PDB file of C-alpha atoms in Angstrom:
ATOM      1  CA  MET M 241     128.422 141.848  67.219  1.00 68.00           C
ATOM      2  CA  ILE M 242     125.410 142.623  70.087  1.00 74.00           C
ATOM      3  CA  VAL M 243     125.371 140.213  72.335  1.00 76.00           C
ATOM      4  CA  ASP M 244     123.706 141.558  75.064  1.00 82.00           C
ATOM      5  CA  SER M 245     121.827 145.390  75.136  1.00 83.00           C
ATOM      6  CA  ALA M 246     120.178 146.349  78.633  1.00 85.00           C
ATOM      7  CA  LEU M 247     120.050 149.512  80.570  1.00 87.00           C
ATOM      8  CA  TYR M 248     119.815 149.945  83.860  1.00 88.00           C
ATOM      9  CA  ARG M 249     117.900 152.736  86.701  1.00 87.00           C
ATOM     10  CA  GLY M 250     118.000 152.145  90.493  1.00 86.00           C
ATOM     11  CA  GLY M 251     119.716 148.907  89.645  1.00 86.00           C
ATOM     12  CA  VAL M 252     116.955 147.545  87.345  1.00 90.00           C
ATOM     13  CA  ARG M 253     116.940 145.825  84.500  1.00 87.00           C
ATOM     14  CA  GLN M 254     114.784 147.666  81.869  1.00 85.00           C
ATOM     15  CA  GLN M 255     113.384 147.126  78.698  1.00 78.00           C
ATOM     16  CA  PRO M 256     114.652 150.252  76.393  1.00 74.00           C
ATOM     17  CA  ASP M 257     112.256 151.989  74.099  1.00 75.00           C
ATOM     18  CA  CYS M 258     114.299 151.993  70.981  1.00 74.00           C
ATOM     19  CA  HIS M 259     116.475 149.149  68.948  1.00 76.00           C
ATOM     20  CA  PRO M 260     119.664 148.191  70.051  1.00 70.00           C
ATOM     21  CA  HIS M 261     122.024 150.226  66.984  1.00 74.00           C
ATOM     22  CA  GLU M 262     120.009 153.105  68.102  1.00 80.00           C
ATOM     23  CA  TYR M 263     123.120 153.981  69.990  1.00 83.00           C
ATOM     24  CA  ASP M 264     121.872 157.834  70.699  1.00 83.00           C
ATOM     25  CA  LYS M 265     118.503 156.653  71.827  1.00 82.00           C
ATOM     26  CA  LEU M 266     120.096 153.682  74.280  1.00 82.00           C
ATOM     27  CA  ARG M 267     122.891 156.611  76.074  1.00 83.00           C
ATOM     28  CA  ALA M 268     120.353 159.914  75.978  1.00 82.00           C
ATOM     29  CA  GLY M 269     118.205 156.096  78.599  1.00 81.00           C
ATOM     30  CA  ALA M 270     120.693 156.517  81.022  1.00 79.00           C
ATOM     31  CA  SER M 271     119.581 160.386  82.467  1.00 78.00           C
ATOM     32  CA  GLY M 272     119.140 159.411  86.280  1.00 80.00           C
ATOM     33  CA  PRO M 273     121.866 158.787  88.722  1.00 81.00           C
ATOM     34  CA  GLY M 274     122.876 155.789  88.399  1.00 80.00           C
ATOM     35  CA  ASP M 275     121.649 155.124  85.293  1.00 87.00           C
ATOM     36  CA  PHE M 276     123.088 153.078  83.071  1.00 91.00           C
ATOM     37  CA  VAL M 277     123.912 151.428  79.577  1.00 90.00           C
ATOM     38  CA  TRP M 278     126.207 147.714  78.455  1.00 91.00           C
ATOM     39  CA  LEU M 279     126.375 146.491  75.831  1.00 90.00           C
ATOM     40  CA  GLY M 280     128.395 143.806  75.422  1.00 90.00           C
ATOM     41  CA  LEU M 281     129.850 143.619  72.005  1.00 91.00           C
ATOM     42  CA  TYR M 282     132.018 140.265  70.663  1.00 90.00           C
ATOM     43  CA  ALA M 283     134.587 140.598  67.715  1.00 88.00           C
ATOM     44  CA  PRO M 284     133.092 143.375  66.324  1.00 88.00           C
ATOM     45  CA  SER M 285     135.059 144.237  62.755  1.00 87.00           C
ATOM     46  CA  HIS M 286     136.174 148.321  63.239  1.00 88.00           C
ATOM     47  CA  SER M 287     133.466 149.811  61.075  1.00 88.00           C
ATOM     48  CA  GLU M 288     130.999 147.783  63.481  1.00 87.00           C
ATOM     49  CA  LEU M 289     132.746 149.152  67.125  1.00 90.00           C
ATOM     50  CA  ASP M 290     132.725 152.880  64.973  1.00 91.00           C
ATOM     51  CA  GLU M 291     129.084 153.273  65.098  1.00 89.00           C
ATOM     52  CA  VAL M 292     129.266 152.279  68.849  1.00 90.00           C
ATOM     53  CA  ALA M 293     132.585 154.951  69.124  1.00 91.00           C
ATOM     54  CA  THR M 294     130.739 157.465  67.653  1.00 90.00           C
ATOM     55  CA  ALA M 295     127.481 156.831  69.796  1.00 89.00           C
ATOM     56  CA  PHE M 296     129.758 156.857  72.672  1.00 90.00           C
ATOM     57  CA  ARG M 297     132.901 159.006  72.336  1.00 91.00           C
ATOM     58  CA  LEU M 298     135.149 156.917  72.115  1.00 93.00           C
ATOM     59  CA  HIS M 299     138.745 157.820  71.443  1.00 93.00           C
ATOM     60  CA  PRO M 300     140.468 156.271  68.767  1.00 93.00           C
ATOM     61  CA  LEU M 301     142.872 154.992  69.792  1.00 93.00           C
ATOM     62  CA  ALA M 302     141.629 152.393  72.177  1.00 93.00           C
ATOM     63  CA  VAL M 303     139.470 151.682  69.412  1.00 92.00           C
ATOM     64  CA  GLU M 304     141.783 150.159  67.808  1.00 92.00           C
ATOM     65  CA  ASP M 305     143.044 147.819  70.829  1.00 92.00           C
ATOM     66  CA  ALA M 306     139.276 146.469  71.436  1.00 92.00           C
ATOM     67  CA  VAL M 307     139.477 145.616  68.196  1.00 91.00           C
ATOM     68  CA  THR M 308     143.054 144.119  67.338  1.00 87.00           C
ATOM     69  CA  ALA M 309     142.969 142.111  71.108  1.00 81.00           C
ATOM     70  CA  HIS M 310     145.851 140.605  71.274  1.00 85.00           C
ATOM     71  CA  GLN M 311     146.430 143.597  74.214  1.00 89.00           C
ATOM     72  CA  ARG M 312     148.113 142.965  76.773  1.00 92.00           C
ATOM     73  CA  PRO M 313     146.243 143.044  81.021  1.00 94.00           C
ATOM     74  CA  LYS M 314     145.980 147.239  80.667  1.00 94.00           C
ATOM     75  CA  LEU M 315     143.957 150.055  82.340  1.00 94.00           C
ATOM     76  CA  GLU M 316     144.515 153.487  80.491  1.00 94.00           C
ATOM     77  CA  ARG M 317     142.492 156.832  81.440  1.00 93.00           C
ATOM     78  CA  TYR M 318     141.399 159.212  77.626  1.00 92.00           C
ATOM     79  CA  GLY M 319     139.946 161.616  79.009  1.00 88.00           C
ATOM     80  CA  ASP M 320     135.941 160.803  80.995  1.00 88.00           C
ATOM     81  CA  ALA M 321     136.582 157.362  80.083  1.00 92.00           C
ATOM     82  CA  LEU M 322     138.764 154.503  80.972  1.00 94.00           C
ATOM     83  CA  PHE M 323     139.900 151.342  79.102  1.00 95.00           C
ATOM     84  CA  LEU M 324     140.181 147.800  80.930  1.00 95.00           C
ATOM     85  CA  VAL M 325     141.710 144.696  79.519  1.00 95.00           C
ATOM     86  CA  LEU M 326     141.781 141.677  80.865  1.00 95.00           C
ATOM     87  CA  LYS M 327     142.960 138.167  79.685  1.00 94.00           C
ATOM     88  CA  THR M 328     139.860 135.046  79.783  1.00 93.00           C
ATOM     89  CA  LEU M 329     142.061 131.671  80.072  1.00 92.00           C
ATOM     90  CA  TRP M 330     140.143 128.461  80.146  1.00 90.00           C
ATOM     91  CA  TYR M 331     141.995 125.173  80.738  1.00 89.00           C
ATOM     92  CA  VAL M 332     141.758 121.939  77.240  1.00 87.00           C
ATOM     93  CA  ASP M 333     142.204 119.286  79.689  1.00 81.00           C
ATOM     94  CA  ALA M 334     143.661 116.864  76.992  1.00 80.00           C
ATOM     95  CA  ASP M 335     146.363 118.754  75.221  1.00 81.00           C
ATOM     96  CA  ASP M 336     148.077 120.405  78.879  1.00 81.00           C
ATOM     97  CA  ALA M 337     147.324 123.485  76.872  1.00 87.00           C
ATOM     98  CA  VAL M 338     146.157 127.144  78.467  1.00 89.00           C
ATOM     99  CA  GLU M 339     143.760 128.714  75.340  1.00 90.00           C
ATOM    100  CA  THR M 340     142.932 132.519  76.126  1.00 90.00           C
ATOM    101  CA  GLY M 341     140.952 135.531  75.448  1.00 91.00           C
ATOM    102  CA  GLU M 342     140.068 139.067  75.667  1.00 93.00           C
ATOM    103  CA  ILE M 343     137.739 141.442  76.735  1.00 94.00           C
ATOM    104  CA  ALA M 344     138.151 144.955  76.472  1.00 94.00           C
ATOM    105  CA  CYS M 345     135.947 147.012  79.045  1.00 94.00           C
ATOM    106  CA  PHE M 346     134.686 150.589  78.142  1.00 95.00           C
ATOM    107  CA  LEU M 347     134.019 152.567  81.794  1.00 94.00           C
ATOM    108  CA  GLY M 348     133.181 156.199  80.343  1.00 90.00           C
ATOM    109  CA  PRO M 349     129.967 158.251  82.779  1.00 89.00           C
ATOM    110  CA  GLY M 350     126.855 156.564  82.640  1.00 89.00           C
ATOM    111  CA  TYR M 351     127.574 153.110  80.632  1.00 91.00           C
ATOM    112  CA  LEU M 352     130.182 150.361  79.852  1.00 93.00           C
ATOM    113  CA  ILE M 353     130.998 148.478  77.342  1.00 93.00           C
ATOM    114  CA  THR M 354     132.175 145.397  76.810  1.00 94.00           C
ATOM    115  CA  VAL M 355     134.408 143.907  73.684  1.00 93.00           C
ATOM    116  CA  ARG M 356     134.644 140.087  73.761  1.00 92.00           C
ATOM    117  CA  HIS M 357     137.559 137.844  71.629  1.00 90.00           C
ATOM    118  CA  GLY M 358     137.223 133.985  71.877  1.00 84.00           C
ATOM    119  CA  ARG M 359     135.364 131.121  73.210  1.00 77.00           C
ATOM    120  CA  GLY M 360     136.394 131.296  76.770  1.00 68.00           C
ATOM    121  CA  SER M 361     135.131 135.060  76.992  1.00 69.00           C
ATOM    122  CA  ARG M 362     131.437 134.313  77.771  1.00 79.00           C
ATOM    123  CA  LEU M 363     130.053 137.024  80.520  1.00 87.00           C
ATOM    124  CA  ASP M 364     126.138 136.065  80.226  1.00 85.00           C
ATOM    125  CA  ALA M 365     126.289 134.049  83.845  1.00 87.00           C
ATOM    126  CA  ALA M 366     128.215 137.313  85.506  1.00 89.00           C
ATOM    127  CA  ARG M 367     125.449 139.882  83.307  1.00 89.00           C
ATOM    128  CA  HIS M 368     122.645 137.670  85.058  1.00 90.00           C
ATOM    129  CA  ALA M 369     124.460 136.868  88.470  1.00 89.00           C
ATOM    130  CA  ILE M 370     124.786 140.813  88.847  1.00 90.00           C
ATOM    131  CA  GLU M 371     121.176 140.835  88.007  1.00 89.00           C
ATOM    132  CA  THR M 372     120.052 139.163  90.473  1.00 90.00           C
ATOM    133  CA  THR M 373     121.699 142.402  93.062  1.00 90.00           C
ATOM    134  CA  PRO M 374     119.797 145.412  92.462  1.00 89.00           C
ATOM    135  CA  ASP M 375     121.525 146.802  94.970  1.00 89.00           C
ATOM    136  CA  LYS M 376     124.524 146.514  93.362  1.00 87.00           C
ATOM    137  CA  LEU M 377     123.490 147.606  90.418  1.00 88.00           C
ATOM    138  CA  ALA M 378     122.380 150.160  91.314  1.00 88.00           C
ATOM    139  CA  GLN M 379     126.422 151.947  92.069  1.00 88.00           C
ATOM    140  CA  GLY M 380     126.768 152.221  88.286  1.00 87.00           C
ATOM    141  CA  PRO M 381     128.719 151.235  85.972  1.00 91.00           C
ATOM    142  CA  SER M 382     131.484 150.414  87.981  1.00 91.00           C
ATOM    143  CA  ALA M 383     129.368 147.165  89.280  1.00 92.00           C
ATOM    144  CA  ALA M 384     128.867 145.348  85.955  1.00 92.00           C
ATOM    145  CA  VAL M 385     132.630 146.324  85.967  1.00 93.00           C
ATOM    146  CA  TRP M 386     133.319 144.704  89.245  1.00 94.00           C
ATOM    147  CA  ALA M 387     130.754 141.585  87.998  1.00 93.00           C
ATOM    148  CA  VAL M 388     133.216 140.752  84.285  1.00 94.00           C
ATOM    149  CA  ALA M 389     136.538 141.338  86.672  1.00 94.00           C
ATOM    150  CA  ASP M 390     135.269 139.146  89.272  1.00 94.00           C
ATOM    151  CA  ALA M 391     134.046 136.147  86.390  1.00 93.00           C
ATOM    152  CA  VAL M 392     137.272 136.221  85.325  1.00 94.00           C
ATOM    153  CA  VAL M 393     139.110 135.762  88.240  1.00 95.00           C
ATOM    154  CA  ASP M 394     137.497 133.115  89.183  1.00 93.00           C
ATOM    155  CA  GLY M 395     138.342 131.450  85.882  1.00 92.00           C
ATOM    156  CA  TYR M 396     141.959 132.065  86.269  1.00 94.00           C
ATOM    157  CA  LEU M 397     141.209 130.455  89.691  1.00 94.00           C
ATOM    158  CA  SER M 398     139.672 127.016  88.135  1.00 92.00           C
ATOM    159  CA  VAL M 399     141.999 126.907  85.643  1.00 93.00           C
ATOM    160  CA  LEU M 400     144.810 126.573  88.363  1.00 93.00           C
ATOM    161  CA  GLY M 401     143.164 125.011  90.197  1.00 93.00           C
ATOM    162  CA  GLU M 402     143.163 122.236  86.913  1.00 92.00           C
ATOM    163  CA  MET M 403     146.351 122.714  86.320  1.00 91.00           C
ATOM    164  CA  GLN M 404     147.637 122.123  89.489  1.00 92.00           C
ATOM    165  CA  THR M 405     145.921 118.417  89.324  1.00 91.00           C
ATOM    166  CA  ASP M 406     148.295 117.916  86.110  1.00 90.00           C
ATOM    167  CA  VAL M 407     151.820 118.791  88.401  1.00 91.00           C
ATOM    168  CA  ASP M 408     150.099 116.415  91.548  1.00 91.00           C
ATOM    169  CA  GLU M 409     149.678 114.104  88.442  1.00 89.00           C
ATOM    170  CA  VAL M 410     153.691 115.182  86.809  1.00 87.00           C
ATOM    171  CA  GLU M 411     155.266 114.780  91.246  1.00 86.00           C
ATOM    172  CA  THR M 412     153.302 110.982  91.022  1.00 86.00           C
ATOM    173  CA  SER M 413     154.982 110.328  87.760  1.00 85.00           C
ATOM    174  CA  VAL M 414     158.718 111.304  88.554  1.00 82.00           C
ATOM    175  CA  PHE M 415     158.769 109.802  92.145  1.00 81.00           C
ATOM    176  CA  SER M 416     157.340 106.381  90.609  1.00 78.00           C
ATOM    177  CA  LYS M 417     159.177 102.785  90.238  1.00 77.00           C
ATOM    178  CA  ASP M 418     158.601 102.754  86.631  1.00 75.00           C
ATOM    179  CA  ARG M 419     160.438 104.864  83.881  1.00 73.00           C
ATOM    180  CA  THR M 420     158.757 107.081  82.706  1.00 74.00           C
ATOM    181  CA  SER M 421     159.216 110.289  80.058  1.00 76.00           C
ATOM    182  CA  ASP M 422     157.878 113.452  81.837  1.00 79.00           C
ATOM    183  CA  SER M 423     160.466 116.484  80.707  1.00 82.00           C
ATOM    184  CA  GLU M 424     158.168 116.836  77.710  1.00 84.00           C
ATOM    185  CA  ARG M 425     154.906 118.034  79.928  1.00 86.00           C
ATOM    186  CA  ILE M 426     157.225 119.679  81.636  1.00 87.00           C
ATOM    187  CA  TYR M 427     158.089 121.133  79.732  1.00 89.00           C
ATOM    188  CA  THR M 428     154.436 122.289  78.402  1.00 89.00           C
ATOM    189  CA  LEU M 429     152.767 122.925  81.881  1.00 90.00           C
ATOM    190  CA  LYS M 430     155.953 125.203  82.208  1.00 90.00           C
ATOM    191  CA  ARG M 431     155.107 126.772  79.433  1.00 91.00           C
ATOM    192  CA  GLU M 432     151.442 127.066  80.530  1.00 91.00           C
ATOM    193  CA  LEU M 433     152.250 128.507  83.308  1.00 92.00           C
ATOM    194  CA  ALA M 434     153.628 131.888  81.181  1.00 92.00           C
ATOM    195  CA  GLU M 435     150.197 132.498  79.574  1.00 92.00           C
ATOM    196  CA  VAL M 436     148.589 131.929  83.472  1.00 93.00           C
ATOM    197  CA  ARG M 437     150.528 135.041  85.043  1.00 93.00           C
ATOM    198  CA  ARG M 438     151.344 136.744  81.524  1.00 93.00           C
ATOM    199  CA  ALA M 439     147.222 137.315  82.305  1.00 93.00           C
ATOM    200  CA  VAL M 440     147.834 137.136  85.872  1.00 95.00           C
ATOM    201  CA  VAL M 441     149.907 139.157  87.277  1.00 94.00           C
ATOM    202  CA  PRO M 442     149.979 142.618  84.558  1.00 94.00           C
ATOM    203  CA  LEU M 443     145.964 143.076  85.851  1.00 94.00           C
ATOM    204  CA  ARG M 444     147.317 143.529  89.537  1.00 94.00           C
ATOM    205  CA  ALA M 445     147.753 146.781  89.532  1.00 93.00           C
ATOM    206  CA  PRO M 446     144.546 148.459  87.682  1.00 94.00           C
ATOM    207  CA  MET M 447     142.623 146.111  90.655  1.00 94.00           C
ATOM    208  CA  VAL M 448     144.532 148.248  92.855  1.00 94.00           C
ATOM    209  CA  GLY M 449     143.639 150.965  91.337  1.00 93.00           C
ATOM    210  CA  PHE M 450     139.658 149.686  91.083  1.00 92.00           C
ATOM    211  CA  ALA M 451     140.779 148.602  95.121  1.00 93.00           C
ATOM    212  CA  THR M 452     141.576 151.669  96.761  1.00 91.00           C
ATOM    213  CA  GLY M 453     140.445 154.490  94.998  1.00 86.00           C
ATOM    214  CA  ALA M 454     142.423 155.948  92.611  1.00 88.00           C
ATOM    215  CA  VAL M 455     140.200 155.501  89.381  1.00 87.00           C
ATOM    216  CA  GLU M 456     137.613 157.834  88.692  1.00 80.00           C
ATOM    217  CA  HIS M 457     134.563 156.192  87.984  1.00 75.00           C
ATOM    218  CA  VAL M 458     133.911 153.310  90.249  1.00 83.00           C
ATOM    219  CA  ASP M 459     131.666 153.724  93.701  1.00 84.00           C
ATOM    220  CA  PRO M 460     133.222 154.715  96.846  1.00 88.00           C
ATOM    221  CA  ASP M 461     130.715 150.994  98.107  1.00 88.00           C
ATOM    222  CA  MET M 462     132.167 149.063  94.725  1.00 91.00           C
ATOM    223  CA  GLN M 463     135.405 149.588  96.820  1.00 92.00           C
ATOM    224  CA  PRO M 464     135.453 146.480  99.266  1.00 93.00           C
ATOM    225  CA  PHE M 465     134.695 144.211  96.256  1.00 93.00           C
ATOM    226  CA  PHE M 466     137.401 145.028  94.301  1.00 94.00           C
ATOM    227  CA  ARG M 467     139.396 144.282  97.038  1.00 95.00           C
ATOM    228  CA  ASP M 468     137.758 140.941  97.385  1.00 95.00           C
ATOM    229  CA  VAL M 469     139.047 140.372  93.054  1.00 95.00           C
ATOM    230  CA  LEU M 470     142.511 141.523  94.344  1.00 95.00           C
ATOM    231  CA  ASP M 471     142.972 139.295  97.162  1.00 96.00           C
ATOM    232  CA  HIS M 472     142.018 136.656  94.225  1.00 95.00           C
ATOM    233  CA  LEU M 473     144.059 138.026  91.961  1.00 95.00           C
ATOM    234  CA  ASN M 474     147.002 137.968  94.450  1.00 95.00           C
ATOM    235  CA  GLN M 475     145.854 134.231  95.313  1.00 95.00           C
ATOM    236  CA  CYS M 476     146.228 132.995  91.145  1.00 94.00           C
ATOM    237  CA  ALA M 477     149.764 135.122  91.650  1.00 94.00           C
ATOM    238  CA  GLU M 478     150.795 132.942  94.148  1.00 94.00           C
ATOM    239  CA  MET M 479     148.985 129.675  92.721  1.00 94.00           C
ATOM    240  CA  ALA M 480     151.423 129.999  90.678  1.00 93.00           C
ATOM    241  CA  ASP M 481     154.316 130.407  91.555  1.00 93.00           C
ATOM    242  CA  SER M 482     154.372 127.618  93.782  1.00 93.00           C
ATOM    243  CA  LEU M 483     153.651 125.897  90.643  1.00 92.00           C
ATOM    244  CA  GLU M 484     155.842 127.317  89.018  1.00 91.00           C
ATOM    245  CA  SER M 485     158.514 125.768  92.557  1.00 91.00           C
ATOM    246  CA  LEU M 486     157.089 122.776  91.506  1.00 90.00           C
ATOM    247  CA  LEU M 487     158.087 122.030  88.330  1.00 90.00           C
ATOM    248  CA  SER M 488     161.084 122.925  88.353  1.00 89.00           C
ATOM    249  CA  SER M 489     161.770 120.188  91.065  1.00 87.00           C
ATOM    250  CA  ALA M 490     160.102 117.392  90.052  1.00 86.00           C
ATOM    251  CA  PHE M 491     161.531 118.750  86.733  1.00 83.00           C
ATOM    252  CA  GLU M 492     165.507 118.309  88.632  1.00 83.00           C
ATOM    253  CA  ALA M 493     163.889 115.104  90.764  1.00 81.00           C
ATOM    254  CA  HIS M 494     163.398 114.242  87.062  1.00 77.00           C
ATOM    255  CA  LEU M 495     166.773 114.651  85.361  1.00 76.00           C
ATOM    256  CA  ALA M 496     168.049 112.878  88.682  1.00 75.00           C
ATOM    257  CA  ARG M 497     166.525 110.353  88.501  1.00 78.00           C
ATOM    258  CA  ILE M 498     167.546 110.189  84.839  1.00 72.00           C
ATOM    259  CA  SER M 499     171.016 109.670  86.559  1.00 73.00           C
ATOM    260  CA  VAL M 500     170.448 107.093  88.651  1.00 67.00           C
ATOM    261  CA  GLN M 501     169.148 104.800  86.304  1.00 68.00           C
ATOM    262  CA  GLN M 502     171.673 105.382  83.302  1.00 65.00           C
ATOM    263  CA  ASN M 503     174.755 104.548  87.172  1.00 68.00           C
ATOM    264  CA  ASP M 504     172.280 101.347  87.234  1.00 69.00           C
ATOM    265  CA  ASP M 505     172.337 100.384  83.712  1.00 65.00           C
ATOM    266  CA  MET M 506     176.135 100.756  84.117  1.00 73.00           C
ATOM    267  CA  ARG M 507     176.833  98.749  86.939  1.00 70.00           C
ATOM    268  CA  LYS M 508     174.262  96.000  85.318  1.00 72.00           C
ATOM    269  CA  ILE M 509     176.834  95.898  82.961  1.00 70.00           C
ATOM    270  CA  SER M 510     179.529  96.518  84.118  1.00 69.00           C
ATOM    271  CA  ALA M 511     178.797  93.299  85.584  1.00 70.00           C
ATOM    272  CA  GLY M 512     177.250  91.000  83.233  1.00 68.00           C
ATOM    273  CA  ALA M 513     180.440  91.412  81.315  1.00 70.00           C
ATOM    274  CA  ALA M 514     182.572  90.500  84.361  1.00 67.00           C
ATOM    275  CA  LEU M 515     181.453  87.830  84.566  1.00 66.00           C
ATOM    276  CA  VAL M 516     181.543  86.501  80.634  1.00 69.00           C
ATOM    277  CA  VAL M 517     184.973  87.730  81.322  1.00 70.00           C
ATOM    278  CA  VAL M 518     186.792  86.155  84.169  1.00 70.00           C
ATOM    279  CA  PRO M 519     185.806  82.592  82.278  1.00 72.00           C
ATOM    280  CA  THR M 520     186.774  84.035  79.193  1.00 73.00           C
ATOM    281  CA  LEU M 521     190.801  84.200  80.665  1.00 67.00           C
ATOM    282  CA  ILE M 522     190.326  81.021  82.357  1.00 65.00           C
ATOM    283  CA  ALA M 523     189.638  79.244  79.017  1.00 68.00           C
ATOM    284  CA  GLY M 524     192.113  81.866  77.795  1.00 66.00           C
ATOM    285  CA  ILE M 525     195.168  80.477  79.477  1.00 61.00           C
ATOM    286  CA  TYR M 526     193.804  76.966  79.347  1.00 65.00           C
ATOM    287  CA  GLY M 527     194.920  77.265  75.913  1.00 65.00           C
ATOM    288  CA  MET M 528     197.615  78.053  75.435  1.00 61.00           C
ATOM    289  CA  ASN M 529     199.579  75.523  73.843  1.00 59.00           C
ATOM    290  CA  PHE M 530     203.741  75.942  75.772  1.00 55.00           C
ATOM    291  CA  THR M 531     205.065  72.081  76.103  1.00 58.00           C
ATOM    292  CA  HIS M 532     205.039  72.082  79.648  1.00 56.00           C
ATOM    293  CA  MET M 533     202.233  72.917  80.518  1.00 63.00           C
ATOM    294  CA  PRO M 534     201.116  70.260  83.451  1.00 64.00           C
ATOM    295  CA  GLU M 535     197.098  71.030  82.707  1.00 62.00           C
ATOM    296  CA  LEU M 536     198.202  69.391  79.107  1.00 62.00           C
ATOM    297  CA  GLY M 537     198.703  66.113  79.808  1.00 63.00           C
ATOM    298  CA  TRP M 538     196.404  66.227  83.467  1.00 63.00           C
ATOM    299  CA  THR M 539     193.359  63.387  82.851  1.00 64.00           C
ATOM    300  CA  PHE M 540     191.428  65.973  85.392  1.00 65.00           C
ATOM    301  CA  GLY M 541     192.414  69.289  83.538  1.00 64.00           C
ATOM    302  CA  TYR M 542     189.429  70.098  80.554  1.00 63.00           C
ATOM    303  CA  PRO M 543     187.279  69.439  83.224  1.00 71.00           C
ATOM    304  CA  MET M 544     188.831  71.121  86.335  1.00 68.00           C
ATOM    305  CA  ALA M 545     188.726  74.007  84.119  1.00 69.00           C
ATOM    306  CA  LEU M 546     185.425  74.301  82.948  1.00 71.00           C
ATOM    307  CA  LEU M 547     184.126  73.936  86.674  1.00 75.00           C
ATOM    308  CA  LEU M 548     186.433  76.657  88.360  1.00 71.00           C
ATOM    309  CA  MET M 549     184.838  78.537  85.346  1.00 71.00           C
ATOM    310  CA  ALA M 550     181.470  77.888  86.897  1.00 76.00           C
ATOM    311  CA  GLY M 551     182.305  78.675  90.152  1.00 76.00           C
ATOM    312  CA  ALA M 552     184.130  82.079  89.262  1.00 73.00           C
ATOM    313  CA  VAL M 553     181.058  83.169  87.660  1.00 72.00           C
ATOM    314  CA  VAL M 554     178.339  81.674  90.514  1.00 75.00           C
ATOM    315  CA  GLY M 555     181.314  83.635  92.498  1.00 75.00           C
ATOM    316  CA  LEU M 556     180.739  86.560  90.941  1.00 68.00           C
ATOM    317  CA  TRP M 557     176.764  86.709  90.341  1.00 73.00           C
ATOM    318  CA  MET M 558     176.831  86.136  94.115  1.00 76.00           C
ATOM    319  CA  TRP M 559     178.494  88.947  94.949  1.00 71.00           C
ATOM    320  CA  PHE M 560     177.201  91.383  92.891  1.00 65.00           C
ATOM    321  CA  LYS M 561     173.863  90.220  93.507  1.00 72.00           C
ATOM    322  CA  ARG M 562     174.740  91.584  97.057  1.00 72.00           C
ATOM    323  CA  SER M 563     176.353  94.499  96.609  1.00 66.00           C
ATOM    324  CA  GLY M 564     172.850  95.696  94.200  1.00 66.00           C
ATOM    325  CA  TRP M 565     174.827  95.460  90.374  1.00 59.00           C
ATOM    326  CA  LEU M 566     172.404  92.803  89.870  1.00 59.00           C
TER     327      LEU M 566
END
């Protein structure tokens, strides 16, 4: 359940003198200004998180949301604590699929508790990175929240970058000379973009609050860093809108190309039918059995009929070729 737990004093990680599950003692260790506990949990059960909730006096509604997961990104206040939910994303290129995870953050005086769900929601790299900058960690738990949010939003940019590559491939395929069937892949990418938007768009409001100082427990010195996260988040939203527009245009172009190809097919079929119909017409007239038909008694009537058929076919073929029907 516990992935990592640490006490930070003056921006430096301390070795707590208690067992990781002794949450009361762990929290009591964060007694000085700027001291805080960062407790990281992965997919805990309700009973496991209840122990943490009791020690840190977490609100039961927030605890329920953190256990069940599948929440939309949001920021809620419960007394003197904040509850932040972020969606994590990672891309499975082989399937053109965006997979999602979730991170729930409990932020309060002297503590940050992160509850992770999903394979792509690891925070060890973010924790190690922020630990190399004690000046930031000295600002308290809001610095750790920034590290989490920054890592998550960087993940969004990575996913959108990979999707940009796939959208470029779709555009190349749609406008190639080969006959392609891109509608299914376009639909898949549009569906996965919707998943990205469900993670990005609702998170903008909480980040605005952190960046503008409208949220308690955020050190004013951390606001510029949250503004940077907000800028990246806005960039993600713009990229998602742009890719959505490109995919819509590619789908319309794909349908237009299918229509043009069908028209070309019909012209070729019509031209082929004409090459058969004209000789058939000549043969039908020549084969009518009437007494007074000069052609019936003419020695060269049969060769003349064959020559007329061949000439008509060659003439039609040259005309259709010149006009682009064949």
